[in-house]
Amino acid sequence: MRKLKEQYTYSKKDLNCLKACFYKNLKNDEITLNIGLNVFFGNKPENNDKWKESFKERIIQLTEKRLESEEVTIARNEISKQNLAKIKPKKIIEEGREKWEKIKVELKHYLTNLNKQLKKCSLERTLIYEAPPYKITYSIDTKSTKFISRFIFDDNCSSAYAQSIKDWANCNENPSLILAKKTTGFFDVIPIPIPITSELRKSWATDDIFFINGKRIFMHFFDWAVENYLERLIKMGITVSEEHKVAIGIPLNNAVTLYEYYESNSHEAKGLLKELLTPNHFKTKDIDISLTGMWLQHYKSSIIGPSNTPLGKLIENAFK
C-alpha cells in the first residue's frame, strides 16, 4: 500500500461524521461537516475548513460559456489560477445541498412509480452507480463560477451514466421513467454533489489511511448506500426477490475495491447482492452475439466499459 507523508488514523466517530454528510442535513452542524469532508478528502480529521482547499483542487469539470445558449467544455489548465481562486467552496456546498434535497424528491417520486409498476411483485434487479451529480461552470463574460449539478434523472443530463440507461432501453425517455417501467431499482453510492478525481479514487483504494475498521473507505460508502436503499424500499413496501441481480456502474478504482472485498468475503454477498459475483462465461456459445467485440469483465454484474463508464449492452448482460 502507498503511504501518505503525514500519518494519522480515522476513528469510527470520524467516519460517522462523513456518513452524516451523505445522509443528514448538516446546515447547523459545521463541526460534523468539517470533520466529515476532511475525512472524505484524506485530510486530518479536525474541525477546520482544510477540506475547502481539497475541494478546489479537485474541480476538474469546468465549462466556458461562449453564448447564453451554448456551453463548451474546456480543460482546467486553460483557466487561470486567479479564476479558480475565486471559487467559494462553501457557497457551492450550499448550492449542492439544495440540489441534494431536489434529488431526494426525484428519487422518492421514482420509487413511487417503480412500486406501481411492480404491482406487489418483488424487485428482481437494481442498477448501482457511483456518479455524483457535479459540475462547475466558468463564464468567460463575467469571469465567475457557478454550480450546475446534473443528476441522471434530470431531463437535461448528458452524462454517459444517463445515456447508458437510454441505450439499454433503446429510447430517449427520462432514465427514471425507463427504470420504473423496467421494474429496476437504482441508487448512487455517493449521493451528494461533490468533486471526485481518479487520483482520489486511487487513494481510497490503496492508501493506508483509507483502510478504516477493517475495510477500505469505499466499502463503508457502499455499506451505507445499501443500508439506505433497503430502508427506502421497506418504506415503500417493496420486497427484494431471492433471485435479485445487480448491475454495478462504478468507476474502476472503486469497483476493484468492491470486488476485492466480496471475493474475500463471499459469504456477505447475499440478499440484494446475491448475484454480485456471478461470473461471465467466456466461451463463444455462452455469450450473446450482440456482445461480440465488447470488453467483458470477469463478473456479469460489472457494466463498466473501456471508457470507464457504463454501457447499455453490459446492463442488459448483467440482468440476463
Short mmCIF file of C-alpha atoms in Angstrom, two decimals:
data_model
loop_
_atom_site.label_atom_id
_atom_site.label_comp_id
_atom_site.label_asym_id
_atom_site.label_seq_id
_atom_site.Cartn_x
_atom_site.Cartn_y
_atom_site.Cartn_z
CA MET A 1 0.00 0.00 0.00
CA ARG A 2 1.18 3.55 -0.70
CA LYS A 3 1.77 5.75 2.31
CA LEU A 4 0.91 9.41 2.78
CA LYS A 5 3.55 11.82 4.09
CA GLU A 6 1.54 12.64 7.22
CA GLN A 7 0.16 9.65 9.10
CA TYR A 8 -3.00 9.69 11.21
CA THR A 9 -5.85 7.31 11.81
CA TYR A 10 -9.58 7.77 11.27
CA SER A 11 -11.88 6.57 14.03
CA LYS A 12 -15.39 5.20 13.71
CA LYS A 13 -16.61 8.55 15.08
CA ASP A 14 -14.79 10.40 12.26
CA LEU A 15 -16.31 8.00 9.73
CA ASN A 16 -19.79 8.61 11.16
CA CYS A 17 -19.30 12.35 10.56
CA LEU A 18 -18.85 11.56 6.87
CA LYS A 19 -21.89 9.29 6.88
CA ALA A 20 -23.88 12.21 8.29
CA CYS A 21 -22.61 14.40 5.40
CA PHE A 22 -24.03 11.82 3.00
CA TYR A 23 -27.43 11.31 4.59
CA LYS A 24 -28.31 14.10 7.03
CA ASN A 25 -28.98 17.82 6.80
CA LEU A 26 -25.97 19.45 8.49
CA LYS A 27 -26.93 23.06 7.90
CA ASN A 28 -26.42 23.91 11.57
CA ASP A 29 -23.64 21.45 12.34
CA GLU A 30 -20.36 22.83 11.00
CA ILE A 31 -18.25 20.54 13.21
CA THR A 32 -19.66 17.33 11.72
CA LEU A 33 -19.48 18.80 8.20
CA ASN A 34 -15.85 19.88 8.60
CA ILE A 35 -14.64 16.59 10.08
CA GLY A 36 -16.65 14.50 7.62
CA LEU A 37 -15.42 16.28 4.49
CA ASN A 38 -11.84 16.29 5.77
CA VAL A 39 -12.13 12.50 6.04
CA PHE A 40 -13.59 12.30 2.51
CA PHE A 41 -10.56 14.09 1.03
CA GLY A 42 -7.96 12.40 3.23
CA ASN A 43 -7.17 15.35 5.48
CA LYS A 44 -6.56 15.22 9.23
CA PRO A 45 -9.94 14.67 10.96
CA GLU A 46 -10.17 18.08 12.59
CA ASN A 47 -12.82 20.77 12.89
CA ASN A 48 -11.34 23.11 10.30
CA ASP A 49 -12.03 24.02 6.68
CA LYS A 50 -8.97 22.41 5.12
CA TRP A 51 -11.43 20.37 3.02
CA LYS A 52 -12.26 23.54 1.11
CA GLU A 53 -8.81 23.61 -0.48
CA SER A 54 -9.08 19.91 -1.27
CA PHE A 55 -12.47 20.66 -2.82
CA LYS A 56 -10.94 23.35 -5.06
CA GLU A 57 -8.06 21.14 -6.12
CA ARG A 58 -10.46 18.50 -7.39
CA ILE A 59 -12.68 20.72 -9.50
CA ILE A 60 -11.88 19.24 -12.90
CA GLN A 61 -15.13 19.73 -14.84
CA LEU A 62 -15.19 23.38 -15.80
CA THR A 63 -17.25 24.85 -18.61
CA GLU A 64 -16.71 28.05 -20.57
CA LYS A 65 -19.94 29.80 -21.61
CA ARG A 66 -19.41 31.25 -25.08
CA LEU A 67 -23.06 32.08 -25.70
CA GLU A 68 -26.13 32.08 -23.45
CA SER A 69 -27.49 29.06 -25.33
CA GLU A 70 -24.20 27.24 -25.82
CA GLU A 71 -21.71 25.62 -23.46
CA VAL A 72 -18.37 24.14 -24.46
CA THR A 73 -16.14 22.10 -22.16
CA ILE A 74 -12.57 23.30 -21.67
CA ALA A 75 -9.64 21.85 -19.79
CA ARG A 76 -8.76 23.02 -16.30
CA ASN A 77 -5.28 24.14 -17.37
CA GLU A 78 -6.85 26.69 -19.72
CA ILE A 79 -8.35 28.50 -16.74
CA SER A 80 -6.02 30.68 -14.71
CA LYS A 81 -5.29 30.08 -11.04
CA GLN A 82 -6.78 33.51 -10.37
CA ASN A 83 -10.14 32.37 -11.70
CA LEU A 84 -10.01 29.15 -9.69
CA ALA A 85 -9.11 31.14 -6.59
CA LYS A 86 -12.44 32.95 -6.84
CA ILE A 87 -14.37 29.72 -6.37
CA LYS A 88 -16.07 29.68 -2.99
CA PRO A 89 -16.45 26.05 -1.88
CA LYS A 90 -18.84 26.85 0.96
CA LYS A 91 -21.26 28.57 -1.43
CA ILE A 92 -21.00 25.63 -3.82
CA ILE A 93 -21.63 23.19 -0.96
CA GLU A 94 -24.76 25.18 -0.05
CA GLU A 95 -25.97 25.01 -3.65
CA GLY A 96 -25.06 21.33 -3.69
CA ARG A 97 -27.16 20.78 -0.56
CA GLU A 98 -30.14 22.41 -2.29
CA LYS A 99 -29.60 20.13 -5.28
CA TRP A 100 -29.34 17.13 -2.95
CA GLU A 101 -32.77 17.95 -1.50
CA LYS A 102 -34.22 18.04 -5.02
CA ILE A 103 -32.54 14.73 -5.85
CA LYS A 104 -34.16 13.11 -2.80
CA VAL A 105 -37.55 14.29 -4.08
CA GLU A 106 -36.80 12.86 -7.54
CA LEU A 107 -35.72 9.53 -6.03
CA LYS A 108 -38.88 9.30 -3.93
CA HIS A 109 -41.03 10.06 -6.99
CA TYR A 110 -39.13 7.39 -8.95
CA LEU A 111 -39.61 4.78 -6.20
CA THR A 112 -43.33 5.58 -6.15
CA ASN A 113 -43.51 4.91 -9.91
CA LEU A 114 -41.40 1.78 -9.51
CA ASN A 115 -43.74 0.48 -6.83
CA LYS A 116 -46.74 0.97 -9.10
CA GLN A 117 -45.01 -0.89 -11.94
CA LEU A 118 -44.05 -3.79 -9.65
CA LYS A 119 -47.71 -4.34 -8.73
CA LYS A 120 -46.78 -6.00 -5.43
CA CYS A 121 -44.21 -8.26 -7.13
CA SER A 122 -40.72 -8.48 -5.64
CA LEU A 123 -37.88 -6.37 -7.03
CA GLU A 124 -35.61 -8.55 -9.18
CA ARG A 125 -32.84 -6.15 -10.21
CA THR A 126 -31.04 -2.97 -9.18
CA LEU A 127 -28.69 -0.63 -11.04
CA ILE A 128 -25.93 0.75 -8.79
CA TYR A 129 -23.93 3.82 -9.81
CA GLU A 130 -21.17 5.93 -8.33
CA ALA A 131 -21.66 9.10 -10.31
CA PRO A 132 -22.20 12.08 -8.00
CA PRO A 133 -24.12 14.86 -9.80
CA TYR A 134 -21.42 17.51 -10.01
CA LYS A 135 -20.32 20.24 -12.35
CA ILE A 136 -18.90 23.77 -12.15
CA THR A 137 -19.14 26.32 -14.97
CA TYR A 138 -16.83 29.19 -15.71
CA SER A 139 -18.29 32.19 -17.54
CA ILE A 140 -15.91 33.90 -19.95
CA ASP A 141 -18.13 37.00 -19.93
CA THR A 142 -18.41 37.63 -16.20
CA LYS A 143 -15.34 35.64 -15.12
CA SER A 144 -17.39 33.91 -12.46
CA THR A 145 -18.04 30.33 -11.43
CA LYS A 146 -21.41 28.63 -10.98
CA PHE A 147 -22.60 25.28 -9.69
CA ILE A 148 -24.77 23.47 -12.28
CA SER A 149 -25.21 19.93 -10.99
CA ARG A 150 -26.64 17.37 -13.40
CA PHE A 151 -28.37 14.32 -11.90
CA ILE A 152 -29.12 11.33 -14.16
CA PHE A 153 -32.86 11.80 -13.61
CA ASP A 154 -32.70 15.41 -14.86
CA ASP A 155 -34.12 15.87 -18.36
CA ASN A 156 -31.03 17.84 -19.41
CA CYS A 157 -28.44 15.36 -18.12
CA SER A 158 -25.96 14.43 -20.87
CA SER A 159 -23.89 12.11 -18.66
CA ALA A 160 -22.73 8.76 -20.05
CA TYR A 161 -24.36 7.27 -16.95
CA ALA A 162 -27.76 8.56 -18.06
CA GLN A 163 -27.12 7.66 -21.71
CA SER A 164 -26.26 4.04 -20.87
CA ILE A 165 -29.75 3.59 -19.40
CA LYS A 166 -31.29 5.04 -22.56
CA ASP A 167 -29.10 2.79 -24.73
CA TRP A 168 -30.16 -0.25 -22.70
CA ALA A 169 -33.83 0.59 -23.28
CA ASN A 170 -33.23 1.84 -26.84
CA CYS A 171 -35.22 5.01 -26.17
CA ASN A 172 -34.70 8.63 -25.13
CA GLU A 173 -37.10 8.81 -22.19
CA ASN A 174 -36.02 10.13 -18.83
CA PRO A 175 -33.90 7.44 -17.09
CA SER A 176 -36.21 7.48 -14.05
CA LEU A 177 -39.16 6.54 -16.28
CA ILE A 178 -37.12 3.85 -18.04
CA LEU A 179 -36.00 2.26 -14.78
CA ALA A 180 -39.51 2.31 -13.33
CA LYS A 181 -41.02 0.77 -16.48
CA LYS A 182 -38.31 -1.90 -16.47
CA THR A 183 -39.02 -2.55 -12.77
CA THR A 184 -35.39 -1.84 -11.96
CA GLY A 185 -34.18 -0.35 -8.69
CA PHE A 186 -31.48 2.32 -8.53
CA PHE A 187 -29.16 4.05 -6.07
CA ASP A 188 -25.94 6.06 -6.15
CA VAL A 189 -23.18 5.04 -3.74
CA ILE A 190 -22.12 8.66 -3.16
CA PRO A 191 -25.38 10.63 -3.00
CA ILE A 192 -24.06 14.18 -2.53
CA PRO A 193 -22.85 16.52 -5.29
CA ILE A 194 -19.07 16.67 -4.70
CA PRO A 195 -15.98 16.66 -6.95
CA ILE A 196 -14.09 13.36 -7.19
CA THR A 197 -10.98 12.66 -9.27
CA SER A 198 -9.43 9.38 -10.37
CA GLU A 199 -6.48 10.30 -8.14
CA LEU A 200 -8.76 10.45 -5.08
CA ARG A 201 -10.42 7.16 -6.02
CA LYS A 202 -6.96 5.58 -6.32
CA SER A 203 -6.05 6.88 -2.86
CA TRP A 204 -9.24 5.39 -1.41
CA ALA A 205 -8.25 2.05 -2.96
CA THR A 206 -4.57 2.00 -1.95
CA ASP A 207 -3.55 4.41 0.83
CA ASP A 208 -3.18 3.09 4.37
CA ILE A 209 -5.15 5.95 5.87
CA PHE A 210 -8.30 4.93 4.00
CA PHE A 211 -8.30 1.42 5.45
CA ILE A 212 -10.67 2.02 8.37
CA ASN A 213 -12.09 -0.53 10.82
CA GLY A 214 -11.11 -3.47 8.63
CA LYS A 215 -12.49 -2.04 5.37
CA ARG A 216 -11.47 0.41 2.69
CA ILE A 217 -13.39 3.67 2.88
CA PHE A 218 -15.33 2.96 -0.31
CA MET A 219 -16.72 -0.21 1.23
CA HIS A 220 -18.10 1.88 4.07
CA PHE A 221 -19.72 4.14 1.43
CA PHE A 222 -21.17 1.06 -0.24
CA ASP A 223 -22.49 -0.41 3.03
CA TRP A 224 -24.20 2.87 3.91
CA ALA A 225 -25.73 3.13 0.44
CA VAL A 226 -27.15 -0.43 0.54
CA GLU A 227 -28.50 0.17 4.06
CA ASN A 228 -30.16 3.44 2.99
CA TYR A 229 -31.56 1.87 -0.19
CA LEU A 230 -33.11 -1.07 1.66
CA GLU A 231 -34.65 1.31 4.22
CA ARG A 232 -36.25 3.30 1.40
CA LEU A 233 -37.55 0.12 -0.25
CA ILE A 234 -39.08 -1.04 3.04
CA LYS A 235 -40.83 2.32 3.50
CA MET A 236 -42.36 1.86 0.03
CA GLY A 237 -43.41 -1.70 0.83
CA ILE A 238 -41.07 -3.11 -1.83
CA THR A 239 -39.56 -6.54 -1.19
CA VAL A 240 -36.38 -7.92 -2.75
CA SER A 241 -36.55 -11.16 -4.77
CA GLU A 242 -34.41 -14.11 -3.73
CA GLU A 243 -33.09 -14.12 -7.32
CA HIS A 244 -32.23 -10.43 -7.30
CA LYS A 245 -29.48 -9.28 -9.71
CA VAL A 246 -27.31 -6.16 -9.71
CA ALA A 247 -25.57 -4.09 -12.38
CA ILE A 248 -22.55 -2.24 -10.99
CA GLY A 249 -21.71 1.03 -12.76
CA ILE A 250 -18.83 2.11 -10.52
CA PRO A 251 -15.56 3.63 -11.86
CA LEU A 252 -12.77 1.07 -11.93
CA ASN A 253 -10.69 2.19 -8.93
CA ASN A 254 -13.68 1.83 -6.63
CA ALA A 255 -15.03 -1.22 -8.49
CA VAL A 256 -11.73 -3.02 -7.81
CA THR A 257 -12.16 -2.30 -4.09
CA LEU A 258 -15.73 -3.59 -4.19
CA TYR A 259 -14.92 -6.87 -5.95
CA GLU A 260 -11.74 -7.45 -3.95
CA TYR A 261 -13.74 -7.15 -0.75
CA TYR A 262 -16.53 -9.52 -1.78
CA GLU A 263 -14.08 -12.02 -3.31
CA SER A 264 -12.52 -12.29 0.17
CA ASN A 265 -15.87 -12.15 1.98
CA SER A 266 -18.17 -14.02 -0.41
CA HIS A 267 -20.45 -15.03 2.48
CA GLU A 268 -21.53 -11.38 2.68
CA ALA A 269 -22.72 -11.36 -0.94
CA LYS A 270 -26.30 -12.31 -0.14
CA GLY A 271 -29.82 -10.92 -0.40
CA LEU A 272 -29.68 -7.83 -2.60
CA LEU A 273 -26.11 -8.75 -3.64
CA LYS A 274 -26.67 -12.48 -4.15
CA GLU A 275 -25.60 -12.40 -7.82
CA LEU A 276 -22.78 -9.89 -7.39
CA LEU A 277 -20.02 -12.46 -8.00
CA THR A 278 -21.74 -14.45 -10.78
CA PRO A 279 -19.06 -14.79 -13.49
CA ASN A 280 -19.36 -14.17 -17.20
CA HIS A 281 -18.92 -17.32 -19.31
CA PHE A 282 -16.39 -16.53 -21.97
CA LYS A 283 -17.00 -19.48 -24.26
CA THR A 284 -18.40 -18.13 -27.52
CA LYS A 285 -21.52 -20.30 -27.31
CA ASP A 286 -22.40 -18.79 -23.93
CA ILE A 287 -22.01 -15.14 -24.92
CA ASP A 288 -24.80 -13.19 -26.60
CA ILE A 289 -23.71 -12.44 -30.20
CA SER A 290 -24.57 -8.75 -29.62
CA LEU A 291 -21.69 -8.59 -27.13
CA THR A 292 -19.08 -9.68 -29.70
CA GLY A 293 -16.11 -7.32 -29.65
CA MET A 294 -17.08 -5.75 -26.33
CA TRP A 295 -14.82 -5.69 -23.29
CA LEU A 296 -16.40 -8.04 -20.75
CA GLN A 297 -15.02 -8.09 -17.24
CA HIS A 298 -14.91 -11.20 -15.09
CA TYR A 299 -18.25 -10.66 -13.35
CA LYS A 300 -21.59 -10.20 -15.11
CA SER A 301 -22.58 -7.53 -12.61
CA SER A 302 -19.79 -5.20 -13.81
CA ILE A 303 -21.09 -2.86 -16.53
CA ILE A 304 -18.11 -0.51 -16.90
CA GLY A 305 -16.58 -0.41 -20.40
CA PRO A 306 -13.12 0.65 -21.64
CA SER A 307 -14.02 4.36 -21.30
CA ASN A 308 -14.60 3.80 -17.54
CA THR A 309 -18.33 4.49 -17.91
CA PRO A 310 -21.34 2.12 -18.06
CA LEU A 311 -22.55 0.61 -21.33
CA GLY A 312 -26.16 -0.24 -22.19
CA LYS A 313 -25.25 -3.69 -23.58
CA LEU A 314 -23.46 -4.54 -20.37
CA ILE A 315 -26.50 -3.53 -18.30
CA GLU A 316 -28.51 -5.96 -20.43
CA ASN A 317 -25.86 -8.65 -19.87
CA ALA A 318 -25.85 -8.11 -16.10
CA PHE A 319 -29.59 -8.66 -15.85
CA LYS A 320 -29.75 -11.76 -18.12
#
